[in-house]
Amino acid sequence: MKFFVTVPVGLEFVAVQEIKDILSDSTIQYEDQVNISWPSNWFVTKSEKKCAKRAVRGLESEDLVKVKPIDEISEANKLKPDVMPGLIAFETDQPQSLKCELKSVKVLFAEILEAQLPDCREDVEIFLKQGMNLREDSGWISALDFWHRWKESHTREGSATDSLSFRVTFQKLRSYSSSGRPNFSFSSVEGSDWLGYGIGAAMPHWRVNLKHVHIVCMAYKSSIKLGIALTNLDGTNIRNREAFGATSLQVQEAFCLTKLSSPPPGSVLLDPFCGTGIIPIEAVQHLVGDRAVYGIAGDVLSEETERAERNSIHSGSKNLIEVLSADATRLPFRDKSVSRIVSDMPWGRRCGGFSRNVSLYPKFLDEAQRVLEADGEAFLLTLEKGLMR
Ligand SMILES: C[S@@+](CC[C@H](N)C(=O)[O-])C[C@H]1O[C@@H](n2cnc3c(N)ncnc32)[C@H](O)[C@@H]1O
């Protein structure tokens, strides 16, 4: 049975590892083109919106002062232009194991089919309005069948096939090329309308409304994947958190960063820009048993430390996390006392600003180097690529 999942862009290789750990029989599509190793001093850039780039970096503490230029993205990454960013497709014969939540996964889909979109807008419209030529021998029947069983076991609300209603979402994985030119000649709304028409024609007994089956078409360049959503498109970000702020990081990114940082058992993991505290919370919640760590969550703003405190209680992590008010440029720790710093630094967009970051970043990097153990590492997420050089 085929599935695909959406995961944090740039951290796909961490998610691949989690999928392989949980579904031992899984075959990952394009695995040879997904990065599964993390060379030191290596960066992943990610486009979230047009022109917005992020950088995730793994740095040895000794190297904090001699950083490679951020644009030196690995060759492997450059060689995979057609692999959908933030999407992993896999096949497994143990789909029941998917009931155990994959922490790096945003949304889980049962795959219906993959296809190529025609080049011109008129042909795309025809192709989608014909329901992509869906036939019974596509993954349609097995995906729908799996969706039924999944719904029954997850919500106890089975649905008779003949009374199903559906909605369609057309999602572009990258609407603009790196040069800023649109990658598609039609809007997502048009794509959804055309495909909704096509599926409606193929399934005349189904009604269109916002209930039951949610069919999603992921498009990247000319490749598309059609799937039935098994989990909520927006409901998975509330794990371990009840208090949110304006700059809250997605929980799956927090999980992937902590998994990537692979702290030694029993060590201290610090997020000095903790906001809602989700990074240390994910660390203490999911790095357990012989990988367990102690989390420290610091922030300069009292409203943020209050949120982190609330979330540490809400997630049942209170005994494993210390929340403190601290300035990241003057950390209240001894030299070489922290094993991992994992943090989502101020980007200067929703809080702070570029001029503030110009003075904050070098001071913080010096301080990080001071408090990290000799073999300590920092995993830092930021939009301010220039300031990390
Ligand atoms: C990008 S946000 C972190 C968001 C967090 N990962 C979350 O999911 O809620 C950056 C945080 O850095 C904090 N901050 C800014 N300057 C700081 C400083 N000098 N020391 C400590 N924290 C600071 C801000 O208050 C903000 O909460």
Tab-separated table of C-alpha atoms and ligand atoms in Angstrom:
chain	number	residue	atom	x	y	z
A	1	MET	CA	0.000	0.000	0.000
A	2	LYS	CA	1.339	3.425	-0.954
A	3	PHE	CA	1.360	6.499	1.269
A	4	PHE	CA	2.895	9.914	1.270
A	5	VAL	CA	3.507	12.386	4.065
A	6	THR	CA	4.357	16.048	4.343
A	7	VAL	CA	7.326	16.825	6.582
A	8	PRO	CA	9.534	19.874	7.309
A	9	VAL	CA	11.346	21.019	4.163
A	10	GLY	CA	15.103	20.574	4.446
A	11	LEU	CA	14.719	17.999	7.204
A	12	GLU	CA	13.293	15.234	5.018
A	13	PHE	CA	16.182	12.935	5.800
A	14	VAL	CA	15.329	13.054	9.531
A	15	ALA	CA	11.745	12.096	8.732
A	16	VAL	CA	12.934	9.272	6.462
A	17	GLN	CA	14.863	7.838	9.374
A	18	GLU	CA	11.808	7.994	11.633
A	19	ILE	CA	9.622	6.275	9.012
A	20	LYS	CA	12.211	3.534	8.596
A	21	ASP	CA	12.498	3.075	12.373
A	22	ILE	CA	8.732	2.617	12.744
A	23	LEU	CA	7.908	0.805	9.497
A	24	SER	CA	10.798	-1.579	9.133
A	25	ASP	CA	9.502	-2.970	5.824
A	26	SER	CA	8.928	0.412	4.193
A	27	THR	CA	10.373	1.263	0.813
A	28	ILE	CA	10.966	4.964	0.475
A	29	GLN	CA	10.501	6.389	-2.981
A	30	TYR	CA	13.588	8.268	-4.246
A	31	GLU	CA	15.416	7.377	-1.057
A	32	ASP	CA	18.725	7.616	-2.832
A	33	GLN	CA	17.841	11.211	-3.536
A	34	VAL	CA	16.792	12.114	0.001
A	35	ASN	CA	19.662	13.285	2.142
A	36	ILE	CA	20.058	10.923	5.036
A	37	SER	CA	23.397	12.008	6.393
A	38	TRP	CA	24.379	15.298	7.914
A	39	PRO	CA	27.898	16.320	7.028
A	40	SER	CA	29.278	18.739	9.602
A	41	ASN	CA	29.016	22.396	8.703
A	42	TRP	CA	26.363	21.648	6.149
A	43	PHE	CA	23.297	23.750	5.543
A	44	VAL	CA	19.880	23.207	4.134
A	45	THR	CA	18.140	26.224	2.729
A	46	LYS	CA	14.434	26.246	2.507
A	47	SER	CA	11.974	28.441	0.679
A	48	GLU	CA	8.898	28.930	2.771
A	49	LYS	CA	7.379	31.723	0.801
A	50	LYS	CA	8.543	33.572	-2.214
A	51	CYS	CA	12.100	34.699	-1.525
A	52	ALA	CA	12.084	33.616	2.124
A	53	LYS	CA	15.021	31.368	2.856
A	54	ARG	CA	15.753	29.551	6.067
A	55	ALA	CA	18.895	27.899	7.131
A	56	VAL	CA	19.334	24.960	9.445
A	57	ARG	CA	22.863	24.359	10.481
A	58	GLY	CA	24.769	21.800	12.438
A	59	LEU	CA	27.928	23.278	13.875
A	60	GLU	CA	30.702	21.886	16.005
A	61	SER	CA	31.264	24.314	18.890
A	62	GLU	CA	34.869	24.802	17.773
A	63	ASP	CA	33.650	25.815	14.337
A	64	LEU	CA	31.181	28.446	15.387
A	65	VAL	CA	33.603	31.133	14.307
A	66	LYS	CA	34.606	29.618	10.981
A	67	VAL	CA	31.405	28.919	9.168
A	68	LYS	CA	31.216	27.792	5.572
A	69	PRO	CA	29.266	30.034	3.198
A	70	ILE	CA	25.648	29.147	3.503
A	71	ASP	CA	25.101	28.840	-0.250
A	72	GLU	CA	27.318	25.779	-0.446
A	73	ILE	CA	24.362	23.452	-0.425
A	74	SER	CA	25.396	19.841	-0.820
A	75	GLU	CA	25.723	18.443	-4.315
A	76	ALA	CA	23.212	15.732	-3.411
A	77	ASN	CA	20.613	18.386	-2.734
A	78	LYS	CA	21.303	20.130	-6.034
A	79	LEU	CA	20.982	16.855	-7.905
A	80	LYS	CA	17.378	16.261	-6.993
A	81	PRO	CA	15.401	18.978	-8.721
A	82	ASP	CA	12.309	16.828	-9.266
A	83	VAL	CA	11.926	15.358	-5.789
A	84	MET	CA	9.053	17.125	-4.109
A	85	PRO	CA	10.312	19.281	-1.237
A	86	GLY	CA	8.834	18.395	2.133
A	87	LEU	CA	7.124	15.267	0.802
A	88	ILE	CA	8.119	11.635	1.304
A	89	ALA	CA	6.387	8.778	-0.490
A	90	PHE	CA	6.681	5.236	0.777
A	91	GLU	CA	5.187	1.807	0.451
A	92	THR	CA	4.515	-0.534	3.361
A	93	ASP	CA	2.711	-3.783	4.107
A	94	GLN	CA	2.352	-2.823	7.776
A	95	PRO	CA	0.063	0.217	7.524
A	96	GLN	CA	-1.387	-0.637	10.936
A	97	SER	CA	1.919	0.640	12.401
A	98	LEU	CA	0.995	4.093	11.113
A	99	LYS	CA	-1.450	4.336	13.994
A	100	CYS	CA	1.523	5.127	16.138
A	101	GLU	CA	2.014	8.789	15.334
A	102	LEU	CA	5.024	9.715	13.215
A	103	LYS	CA	6.339	12.787	15.029
A	104	SER	CA	8.005	14.339	11.995
A	105	VAL	CA	4.861	14.080	9.886
A	106	LYS	CA	2.510	16.992	9.318
A	107	VAL	CA	-0.137	15.199	7.245
A	108	LEU	CA	-0.454	11.529	6.261
A	109	PHE	CA	-2.060	10.575	2.926
A	110	ALA	CA	-3.078	7.317	1.295
A	111	GLU	CA	-1.759	7.658	-2.248
A	112	ILE	CA	-4.222	7.447	-5.121
A	113	LEU	CA	-1.875	8.111	-8.000
A	114	GLU	CA	1.034	10.106	-9.280
A	115	ALA	CA	1.092	11.742	-12.678
A	116	GLN	CA	2.628	14.453	-14.792
A	117	LEU	CA	0.759	17.657	-15.553
A	118	PRO	CA	0.555	18.760	-19.170
A	119	ASP	CA	2.551	21.851	-20.116
A	120	CYS	CA	-0.044	24.414	-21.011
A	121	ARG	CA	-2.858	25.786	-18.904
A	122	GLU	CA	-5.655	24.646	-21.257
A	123	ASP	CA	-4.398	21.049	-21.237
A	124	VAL	CA	-4.058	21.110	-17.423
A	125	GLU	CA	-7.677	22.206	-17.191
A	126	ILE	CA	-8.822	19.373	-19.459
A	127	PHE	CA	-6.659	16.816	-17.636
A	128	LEU	CA	-7.974	17.803	-14.194
A	129	LYS	CA	-11.582	18.134	-15.388
A	130	GLN	CA	-11.342	14.594	-16.693
A	131	GLY	CA	-10.476	13.550	-13.132
A	132	MET	CA	-6.900	12.720	-14.215
A	133	ASN	CA	-8.344	9.710	-16.013
A	134	LEU	CA	-8.874	7.991	-12.663
A	135	ARG	CA	-9.517	4.334	-13.176
A	136	GLU	CA	-10.307	1.553	-10.772
A	137	ASP	CA	-6.862	0.090	-11.227
A	138	SER	CA	-5.211	3.289	-10.026
A	139	GLY	CA	-4.661	3.435	-6.278
A	140	TRP	CA	-8.144	4.913	-5.955
A	141	ILE	CA	-9.978	1.836	-4.663
A	142	SER	CA	-7.292	0.717	-2.232
A	143	ALA	CA	-6.768	4.291	-0.929
A	144	LEU	CA	-10.492	4.705	-0.315
A	145	ASP	CA	-10.717	1.293	1.277
A	146	PHE	CA	-7.825	2.134	3.593
A	147	TRP	CA	-9.402	5.509	4.417
A	148	HIS	CA	-12.594	3.678	5.523
A	149	ARG	CA	-10.698	1.334	7.808
A	150	TRP	CA	-8.594	4.195	9.157
A	151	LYS	CA	-11.675	6.305	9.926
A	152	GLU	CA	-13.415	3.404	11.629
A	153	SER	CA	-10.476	2.670	13.881
A	154	HIS	CA	-9.663	6.325	14.606
A	155	THR	CA	-13.041	7.986	14.954
A	156	ARG	CA	-15.495	5.091	15.120
A	157	GLU	CA	-17.509	6.888	12.418
A	158	GLY	CA	-17.675	4.644	9.414
A	159	SER	CA	-19.241	6.052	6.248
A	160	ALA	CA	-21.125	4.229	3.553
A	161	THR	CA	-19.314	4.729	0.243
A	162	ASP	CA	-22.441	5.737	-1.621
A	163	SER	CA	-23.172	8.696	0.661
A	164	LEU	CA	-19.689	10.114	0.821
A	165	SER	CA	-19.007	13.782	0.323
A	166	PHE	CA	-15.669	15.210	-0.582
A	167	ARG	CA	-13.581	18.308	-0.991
A	168	VAL	CA	-10.494	18.913	-3.046
A	169	THR	CA	-7.405	20.954	-2.257
A	170	PHE	CA	-4.804	21.698	-4.876
A	171	GLN	CA	-1.559	22.478	-3.082
A	172	LYS	CA	1.497	23.857	-4.850
A	173	LEU	CA	4.685	22.841	-3.089
A	174	ARG	CA	6.609	25.737	-4.579
A	175	SER	CA	4.632	28.404	-6.355
A	176	TYR	CA	7.655	30.428	-7.407
A	177	SER	CA	11.044	29.499	-8.800
A	178	SER	CA	14.191	30.768	-7.085
A	179	SER	CA	14.289	33.615	-9.624
A	180	GLY	CA	10.844	34.715	-8.414
A	181	ARG	CA	8.968	33.561	-11.552
A	182	PRO	CA	5.666	31.689	-11.036
A	183	ASN	CA	6.056	27.919	-11.461
A	184	PHE	CA	2.418	27.394	-12.468
A	185	SER	CA	0.165	28.991	-15.059
A	186	PHE	CA	-2.963	28.575	-12.937
A	187	SER	CA	-3.968	29.325	-9.355
A	188	SER	CA	-4.491	26.757	-6.590
A	189	VAL	CA	-8.175	27.708	-6.518
A	190	GLU	CA	-8.482	26.954	-10.255
A	191	GLY	CA	-6.634	23.647	-9.768
A	192	SER	CA	-9.015	22.699	-6.934
A	193	ASP	CA	-12.080	23.681	-8.987
A	194	TRP	CA	-11.015	21.741	-12.076
A	195	LEU	CA	-10.077	18.642	-10.120
A	196	GLY	CA	-13.231	18.878	-7.996
A	197	TYR	CA	-15.259	18.927	-11.211
A	198	GLY	CA	-13.336	15.908	-12.538
A	199	ILE	CA	-13.762	13.854	-9.404
A	200	GLY	CA	-17.412	14.856	-9.163
A	201	ALA	CA	-17.913	13.556	-12.714
A	202	ALA	CA	-16.083	10.324	-11.912
A	203	MET	CA	-18.063	9.826	-8.679
A	204	PRO	CA	-21.536	11.195	-9.510
A	205	HIS	CA	-23.057	9.835	-6.291
A	206	TRP	CA	-20.652	11.872	-4.155
A	207	ARG	CA	-21.663	15.294	-2.973
A	208	VAL	CA	-19.265	18.225	-2.700
A	209	ASN	CA	-19.009	19.699	0.767
A	210	LEU	CA	-16.434	19.969	3.450
A	211	LYS	CA	-17.050	16.635	5.138
A	212	HIS	CA	-15.683	13.112	4.791
A	213	VAL	CA	-13.055	12.544	2.133
A	214	HIS	CA	-10.449	15.195	1.704
A	215	ILE	CA	-8.638	14.700	-1.579
A	216	VAL	CA	-5.397	16.590	-1.908
A	217	CYS	CA	-3.348	17.106	-5.024
A	218	MET	CA	0.283	18.016	-4.322
A	219	ALA	CA	1.989	19.686	-7.258
A	220	TYR	CA	5.661	20.357	-7.733
A	221	LYS	CA	6.781	21.583	-11.123
A	222	SER	CA	5.006	19.165	-13.491
A	223	SER	CA	4.772	16.264	-10.999
A	224	ILE	CA	1.619	15.669	-9.030
A	225	LYS	CA	0.566	13.266	-6.347
A	226	LEU	CA	-3.064	12.695	-5.500
A	227	GLY	CA	-3.979	11.337	-2.086
A	228	ILE	CA	-6.711	11.023	0.521
A	229	ALA	CA	-5.832	12.827	3.738
A	230	LEU	CA	-5.882	10.458	6.713
A	231	THR	CA	-5.064	13.150	9.263
A	232	ASN	CA	-6.227	16.760	9.596
A	233	LEU	CA	-4.548	19.199	7.282
A	234	ASP	CA	-4.098	21.687	10.084
A	235	GLY	CA	-4.778	19.841	13.301
A	236	THR	CA	-1.402	18.320	14.054
A	237	ASN	CA	0.423	21.399	15.302
A	238	ILE	CA	-1.152	21.382	18.755
A	239	ARG	CA	0.862	18.467	20.103
A	240	ASN	CA	2.380	19.286	23.490
A	241	ARG	CA	1.330	22.918	23.361
A	242	GLU	CA	-1.636	24.979	24.538
A	243	ALA	CA	-0.027	28.441	24.639
A	244	PHE	CA	1.048	29.889	21.278
A	245	GLY	CA	2.955	33.059	20.403
A	246	ALA	CA	3.386	35.086	17.207
A	247	THR	CA	6.583	33.233	16.273
A	248	SER	CA	5.690	29.665	17.249
A	249	LEU	CA	7.673	27.016	15.407
A	250	GLN	CA	5.830	24.050	13.948
A	251	VAL	CA	6.024	21.098	16.276
A	252	GLN	CA	7.322	18.735	13.545
A	253	GLU	CA	10.269	21.042	12.877
A	254	ALA	CA	11.017	21.140	16.603
A	255	PHE	CA	10.947	17.333	16.708
A	256	CYS	CA	13.204	16.936	13.642
A	257	LEU	CA	15.740	19.412	15.000
A	258	THR	CA	15.975	17.628	18.345
A	259	LYS	CA	16.203	14.208	16.673
A	260	LEU	CA	18.885	15.541	14.341
A	261	SER	CA	20.882	16.975	17.243
A	262	SER	CA	21.105	13.467	18.733
A	263	PRO	CA	22.208	14.569	22.205
A	264	PRO	CA	24.176	12.129	24.354
A	265	PRO	CA	21.987	10.362	26.961
A	266	GLY	CA	21.544	12.306	30.175
A	267	SER	CA	22.925	15.488	28.652
A	268	VAL	CA	21.607	19.038	28.782
A	269	LEU	CA	19.802	20.452	25.749
A	270	LEU	CA	19.328	24.217	25.786
A	271	ASP	CA	17.045	26.445	23.731
A	272	PRO	CA	18.065	30.005	24.694
A	273	PHE	CA	15.370	31.581	22.413
A	274	CYS	CA	12.626	29.219	23.540
A	275	GLY	CA	9.398	31.177	22.915
A	276	THR	CA	6.680	28.638	23.692
A	277	GLY	CA	9.330	26.104	24.727
A	278	ILE	CA	8.409	23.569	22.059
A	279	ILE	CA	11.990	22.523	21.210
A	280	PRO	CA	13.020	21.374	24.718
A	281	ILE	CA	9.515	19.967	25.247
A	282	GLU	CA	9.751	17.797	22.109
A	283	ALA	CA	13.252	16.758	23.187
A	284	VAL	CA	12.257	15.531	26.632
A	285	GLN	CA	9.022	13.986	25.363
A	286	HIS	CA	10.523	11.976	22.523
A	287	LEU	CA	14.153	11.393	23.398
A	288	VAL	CA	13.363	8.869	26.081
A	289	GLY	CA	14.757	5.743	27.713
A	290	ASP	CA	18.491	5.506	27.134
A	291	ARG	CA	18.384	8.661	25.010
A	292	ALA	CA	16.712	10.837	27.680
A	293	VAL	CA	17.915	14.421	28.107
A	294	TYR	CA	17.266	17.334	30.448
A	295	GLY	CA	15.844	20.461	28.797
A	296	ILE	CA	16.506	24.125	29.532
A	297	ALA	CA	14.220	26.742	28.002
A	298	GLY	CA	15.323	30.376	28.215
A	299	ASP	CA	13.839	33.564	26.793
A	300	VAL	CA	14.305	37.246	27.465
A	301	LEU	CA	10.577	38.045	27.455
A	302	SER	CA	8.452	37.178	30.467
A	303	GLU	CA	5.344	36.494	28.341
A	304	GLU	CA	7.334	33.870	26.432
A	305	THR	CA	8.705	32.166	29.542
A	306	GLU	CA	5.148	32.122	30.924
A	307	ARG	CA	4.008	30.342	27.756
A	308	ALA	CA	6.904	27.889	27.980
A	309	GLU	CA	6.050	27.222	31.620
A	310	ARG	CA	2.380	26.593	30.762
A	311	ASN	CA	3.331	24.271	27.917
A	312	SER	CA	5.795	22.347	30.035
A	313	ILE	CA	2.951	21.642	32.488
A	314	HIS	CA	0.439	20.938	29.704
A	315	SER	CA	2.781	18.416	28.057
A	316	GLY	CA	3.679	16.702	31.316
A	317	SER	CA	7.336	17.780	30.974
A	318	LYS	CA	7.543	19.990	34.062
A	319	ASN	CA	9.978	17.754	35.916
A	320	LEU	CA	12.296	17.469	32.934
A	321	ILE	CA	12.563	21.119	31.923
A	322	GLU	CA	13.867	24.247	33.596
A	323	VAL	CA	12.277	27.419	32.239
A	324	LEU	CA	14.251	30.579	32.924
A	325	SER	CA	14.321	34.267	32.073
A	326	ALA	CA	17.686	34.870	30.483
A	327	ASP	CA	19.350	36.944	27.804
A	328	ALA	CA	20.940	34.637	25.240
A	329	THR	CA	23.928	36.972	25.017
A	330	ARG	CA	24.645	36.536	28.753
A	331	LEU	CA	23.688	32.989	29.615
A	332	PRO	CA	23.703	32.063	33.318
A	333	PHE	CA	25.756	28.887	32.773
A	334	ARG	CA	29.324	27.862	33.449
A	335	ASP	CA	31.793	27.413	30.572
A	336	LYS	CA	31.457	24.105	28.713
A	337	SER	CA	28.355	22.985	30.618
A	338	VAL	CA	25.838	22.401	27.799
A	339	SER	CA	25.880	19.503	25.360
A	340	ARG	CA	23.425	20.705	22.709
A	341	ILE	CA	21.971	24.062	21.789
A	342	VAL	CA	18.926	23.588	19.587
A	343	SER	CA	17.157	26.810	18.768
A	344	ASP	CA	14.943	28.782	16.456
A	345	MET	CA	16.622	32.183	16.573
A	346	PRO	CA	14.836	35.548	16.217
A	347	TRP	CA	14.417	36.070	12.483
A	348	GLY	CA	13.814	39.795	12.691
A	349	ARG	CA	10.484	39.486	10.880
A	350	ARG	CA	7.731	39.103	13.458
A	351	CYS	CA	9.843	40.037	16.458
A	352	GLY	CA	12.962	42.194	16.694
A	353	GLY	CA	14.476	43.404	13.454
A	354	PHE	CA	17.575	43.204	11.315
A	355	SER	CA	19.537	45.938	13.135
A	356	ARG	CA	18.862	44.240	16.460
A	357	ASN	CA	19.983	40.898	15.055
A	358	VAL	CA	23.205	42.463	13.733
A	359	SER	CA	24.341	42.947	17.320
A	360	LEU	CA	22.500	39.931	18.822
A	361	TYR	CA	23.837	37.183	16.531
A	362	PRO	CA	27.619	37.567	17.020
A	363	LYS	CA	27.182	38.059	20.777
A	364	PHE	CA	25.019	34.947	21.011
A	365	LEU	CA	27.391	32.846	18.871
A	366	ASP	CA	30.288	33.816	21.177
A	367	GLU	CA	28.186	32.903	24.192
A	368	ALA	CA	27.143	29.594	22.605
A	369	GLN	CA	30.771	28.732	22.033
A	370	ARG	CA	31.544	29.530	25.661
A	371	VAL	CA	28.807	27.364	27.220
A	372	LEU	CA	29.045	24.389	24.842
A	373	GLU	CA	31.123	21.417	25.889
A	374	ALA	CA	34.183	20.722	23.730
A	375	ASP	CA	32.260	18.183	21.637
A	376	GLY	CA	28.991	20.104	21.973
A	377	GLU	CA	26.980	21.121	18.937
A	378	ALA	CA	24.547	23.876	18.012
A	379	PHE	CA	21.592	23.376	15.668
A	380	LEU	CA	20.225	26.754	14.782
A	381	LEU	CA	17.298	27.694	12.605
A	382	THR	CA	17.307	31.191	11.151
A	383	LEU	CA	16.318	33.367	8.228
A	384	GLU	CA	19.278	35.693	8.779
A	385	LYS	CA	21.700	33.800	6.553
A	386	GLY	CA	24.012	36.787	6.176
A	387	LEU	CA	24.523	37.162	9.915
A	388	MET	CA	25.604	33.543	10.321
A	389	ARG	CA	28.648	33.828	8.088
B	1	LIG	C1	11.688	32.749	16.679
B	1	LIG	S1	11.202	32.990	18.317
B	1	LIG	C2	11.255	31.393	19.004
B	1	LIG	C3	9.947	30.686	18.844
B	1	LIG	C4	9.897	29.345	19.489
B	1	LIG	N1	10.731	28.372	18.817
B	1	LIG	C5	8.461	28.839	19.542
B	1	LIG	O1	8.110	27.886	18.835
B	1	LIG	O2	7.654	29.425	20.264
B	1	LIG	C6	12.584	33.801	19.025
B	1	LIG	C7	12.477	34.079	20.483
B	1	LIG	O3	13.708	34.706	20.899
B	1	LIG	C8	13.413	35.560	21.971
B	1	LIG	N2	14.551	36.509	22.114
B	1	LIG	C9	14.850	37.590	21.372
B	1	LIG	N3	15.998	38.149	21.810
B	1	LIG	C10	16.435	37.395	22.837
B	1	LIG	C11	17.575	37.448	23.688
B	1	LIG	N4	18.499	38.416	23.593
B	1	LIG	N5	17.708	36.484	24.632
B	1	LIG	C12	16.776	35.512	24.771
B	1	LIG	N6	15.661	35.422	24.010
B	1	LIG	C13	15.501	36.347	23.048
B	1	LIG	C14	12.094	36.203	21.589
B	1	LIG	O4	11.412	36.669	22.749
B	1	LIG	C15	11.372	35.021	20.910
B	1	LIG	O5	10.539	34.363	21.831
